[in-house]
Amino acid sequence: MSHDCARPMTDAGTYAFDARGVAKRFRHAAIFGALSALMPGETMRFCNDHDPIPLLHQIGDHFGDKIKMAYISREPGEIVIDFLVTA
């Protein structure tokens, strides 16, 4: 599935976050800040050029069951993950 992360909002309550445009030293802080800003029922559609496995573990450890993760695309060079805030 192809996704255009240049679109700031895809569907009602789904907001794009293109990590490729954030300096690496600020990337994790920006992602955690964006996730913290979401309201229950909202989704951040995360785009990256690589699969951020260590980051996913950090998000799980920090947010627990509050955030559900689902891959939209896992193609080389095009990783898209939805992070849904559940509570």
PDB file of C-alpha atoms in Angstrom:
ATOM      1  CA  MET A   1       0.000   0.000   0.000  1.00  0.00           C
ATOM      2  CA  SER A   2       1.415   3.374  -0.937  1.00  0.00           C
ATOM      3  CA  HIS A   3       0.935   6.307   1.389  1.00  0.00           C
ATOM      4  CA  ASP A   4       1.738   9.984   0.937  1.00  0.00           C
ATOM      5  CA  CYS A   5       3.175  11.233   4.232  1.00  0.00           C
ATOM      6  CA  ALA A   6       3.314  14.742   2.801  1.00  0.00           C
ATOM      7  CA  ARG A   7      -0.415  15.024   3.537  1.00  0.00           C
ATOM      8  CA  PRO A   8      -0.712  16.347   7.124  1.00  0.00           C
ATOM      9  CA  MET A   9      -4.047  14.643   7.786  1.00  0.00           C
ATOM     10  CA  THR A  10      -5.195  11.542   5.962  1.00  0.00           C
ATOM     11  CA  ASP A  11      -8.552  10.617   7.482  1.00  0.00           C
ATOM     12  CA  ALA A  12     -10.539  12.174  10.309  1.00  0.00           C
ATOM     13  CA  GLY A  13      -8.375  11.792  13.392  1.00  0.00           C
ATOM     14  CA  THR A  14      -5.315  10.423  11.543  1.00  0.00           C
ATOM     15  CA  TYR A  15      -2.280  12.710  11.447  1.00  0.00           C
ATOM     16  CA  ALA A  16       0.872  12.091   9.427  1.00  0.00           C
ATOM     17  CA  PHE A  17       4.306  12.244  11.062  1.00  0.00           C
ATOM     18  CA  ASP A  18       7.166  11.980   8.569  1.00  0.00           C
ATOM     19  CA  ALA A  19      10.243  11.174  10.663  1.00  0.00           C
ATOM     20  CA  ARG A  20      12.506  11.513   7.618  1.00  0.00           C
ATOM     21  CA  GLY A  21      12.234  15.300   7.882  1.00  0.00           C
ATOM     22  CA  VAL A  22      13.292  15.502  11.548  1.00  0.00           C
ATOM     23  CA  ALA A  23      16.965  15.738  12.510  1.00  0.00           C
ATOM     24  CA  LYS A  24      18.097  12.412  13.989  1.00  0.00           C
ATOM     25  CA  ARG A  25      19.128  13.922  17.320  1.00  0.00           C
ATOM     26  CA  PHE A  26      15.574  15.287  17.832  1.00  0.00           C
ATOM     27  CA  ARG A  27      13.619  12.435  16.260  1.00  0.00           C
ATOM     28  CA  HIS A  28      12.704  10.348  19.333  1.00  0.00           C
ATOM     29  CA  ALA A  29      11.761  13.405  21.408  1.00  0.00           C
ATOM     30  CA  ALA A  30       9.568  14.689  18.564  1.00  0.00           C
ATOM     31  CA  ILE A  31       7.839  11.324  18.166  1.00  0.00           C
ATOM     32  CA  PHE A  32       7.151  10.991  21.903  1.00  0.00           C
ATOM     33  CA  GLY A  33       5.873  14.582  21.989  1.00  0.00           C
ATOM     34  CA  ALA A  34       3.556  13.978  19.052  1.00  0.00           C
ATOM     35  CA  LEU A  35       2.188  10.777  20.591  1.00  0.00           C
ATOM     36  CA  SER A  36       1.624  12.557  23.910  1.00  0.00           C
ATOM     37  CA  ALA A  37      -0.353  15.291  22.144  1.00  0.00           C
ATOM     38  CA  LEU A  38      -2.888  12.882  20.632  1.00  0.00           C
ATOM     39  CA  MET A  39      -6.313  12.429  22.163  1.00  0.00           C
ATOM     40  CA  PRO A  40      -7.977   9.009  22.632  1.00  0.00           C
ATOM     41  CA  GLY A  41      -9.235   7.734  19.289  1.00  0.00           C
ATOM     42  CA  GLU A  42      -6.682   9.713  17.266  1.00  0.00           C
ATOM     43  CA  THR A  43      -3.938   8.101  15.199  1.00  0.00           C
ATOM     44  CA  MET A  44      -0.445   9.197  14.222  1.00  0.00           C
ATOM     45  CA  ARG A  45       0.588   7.728  10.865  1.00  0.00           C
ATOM     46  CA  PHE A  46       4.370   7.436  11.191  1.00  0.00           C
ATOM     47  CA  CYS A  47       6.577   7.333   8.080  1.00  0.00           C
ATOM     48  CA  ASN A  48      10.245   6.381   8.048  1.00  0.00           C
ATOM     49  CA  ASP A  49      12.900   4.976   5.732  1.00  0.00           C
ATOM     50  CA  HIS A  50      13.758   2.083   8.085  1.00  0.00           C
ATOM     51  CA  ASP A  51      11.957  -0.152  10.557  1.00  0.00           C
ATOM     52  CA  PRO A  52      12.461   1.482  13.992  1.00  0.00           C
ATOM     53  CA  ILE A  53      12.355  -1.664  16.137  1.00  0.00           C
ATOM     54  CA  PRO A  54      14.197  -0.157  19.177  1.00  0.00           C
ATOM     55  CA  LEU A  55      11.887   2.887  19.070  1.00  0.00           C
ATOM     56  CA  LEU A  56       8.815   0.635  19.017  1.00  0.00           C
ATOM     57  CA  HIS A  57      10.033  -1.080  22.185  1.00  0.00           C
ATOM     58  CA  GLN A  58      10.617   2.309  23.836  1.00  0.00           C
ATOM     59  CA  ILE A  59       7.110   3.449  22.879  1.00  0.00           C
ATOM     60  CA  GLY A  60       5.633   0.223  24.268  1.00  0.00           C
ATOM     61  CA  ASP A  61       7.573   0.595  27.506  1.00  0.00           C
ATOM     62  CA  HIS A  62       6.570   4.246  27.920  1.00  0.00           C
ATOM     63  CA  PHE A  63       2.908   4.205  26.836  1.00  0.00           C
ATOM     64  CA  GLY A  64       1.962   0.578  27.532  1.00  0.00           C
ATOM     65  CA  ASP A  65      -1.555  -0.330  26.401  1.00  0.00           C
ATOM     66  CA  LYS A  66      -2.428   3.325  25.758  1.00  0.00           C
ATOM     67  CA  ILE A  67      -0.959   3.062  22.230  1.00  0.00           C
ATOM     68  CA  LYS A  68      -1.749   0.346  19.688  1.00  0.00           C
ATOM     69  CA  MET A  69       0.690  -0.087  16.774  1.00  0.00           C
ATOM     70  CA  ALA A  70      -0.111  -1.461  13.309  1.00  0.00           C
ATOM     71  CA  TYR A  71       2.104  -1.580  10.218  1.00  0.00           C
ATOM     72  CA  ILE A  72       0.513  -0.070   7.113  1.00  0.00           C
ATOM     73  CA  SER A  73       3.593  -0.628   4.925  1.00  0.00           C
ATOM     74  CA  ARG A  74       6.766  -2.558   5.669  1.00  0.00           C
ATOM     75  CA  GLU A  75       8.486  -2.231   2.318  1.00  0.00           C
ATOM     76  CA  PRO A  76      12.226  -1.445   2.239  1.00  0.00           C
ATOM     77  CA  GLY A  77      12.588   2.338   2.353  1.00  0.00           C
ATOM     78  CA  GLU A  78       8.874   2.826   3.104  1.00  0.00           C
ATOM     79  CA  ILE A  79       7.866   1.996   6.641  1.00  0.00           C
ATOM     80  CA  VAL A  80       4.437   3.288   7.654  1.00  0.00           C
ATOM     81  CA  ILE A  81       3.048   2.541  11.109  1.00  0.00           C
ATOM     82  CA  ASP A  82      -0.231   3.692  12.645  1.00  0.00           C
ATOM     83  CA  PHE A  83      -0.119   4.528  16.352  1.00  0.00           C
ATOM     84  CA  LEU A  84      -3.665   4.626  17.751  1.00  0.00           C
ATOM     85  CA  VAL A  85      -4.261   6.207  21.153  1.00  0.00           C
ATOM     86  CA  THR A  86      -6.752   4.021  23.004  1.00  0.00           C
ATOM     87  CA  ALA A  87      -6.975   5.777  26.380  1.00  0.00           C
TER      88      ALA A  87
END
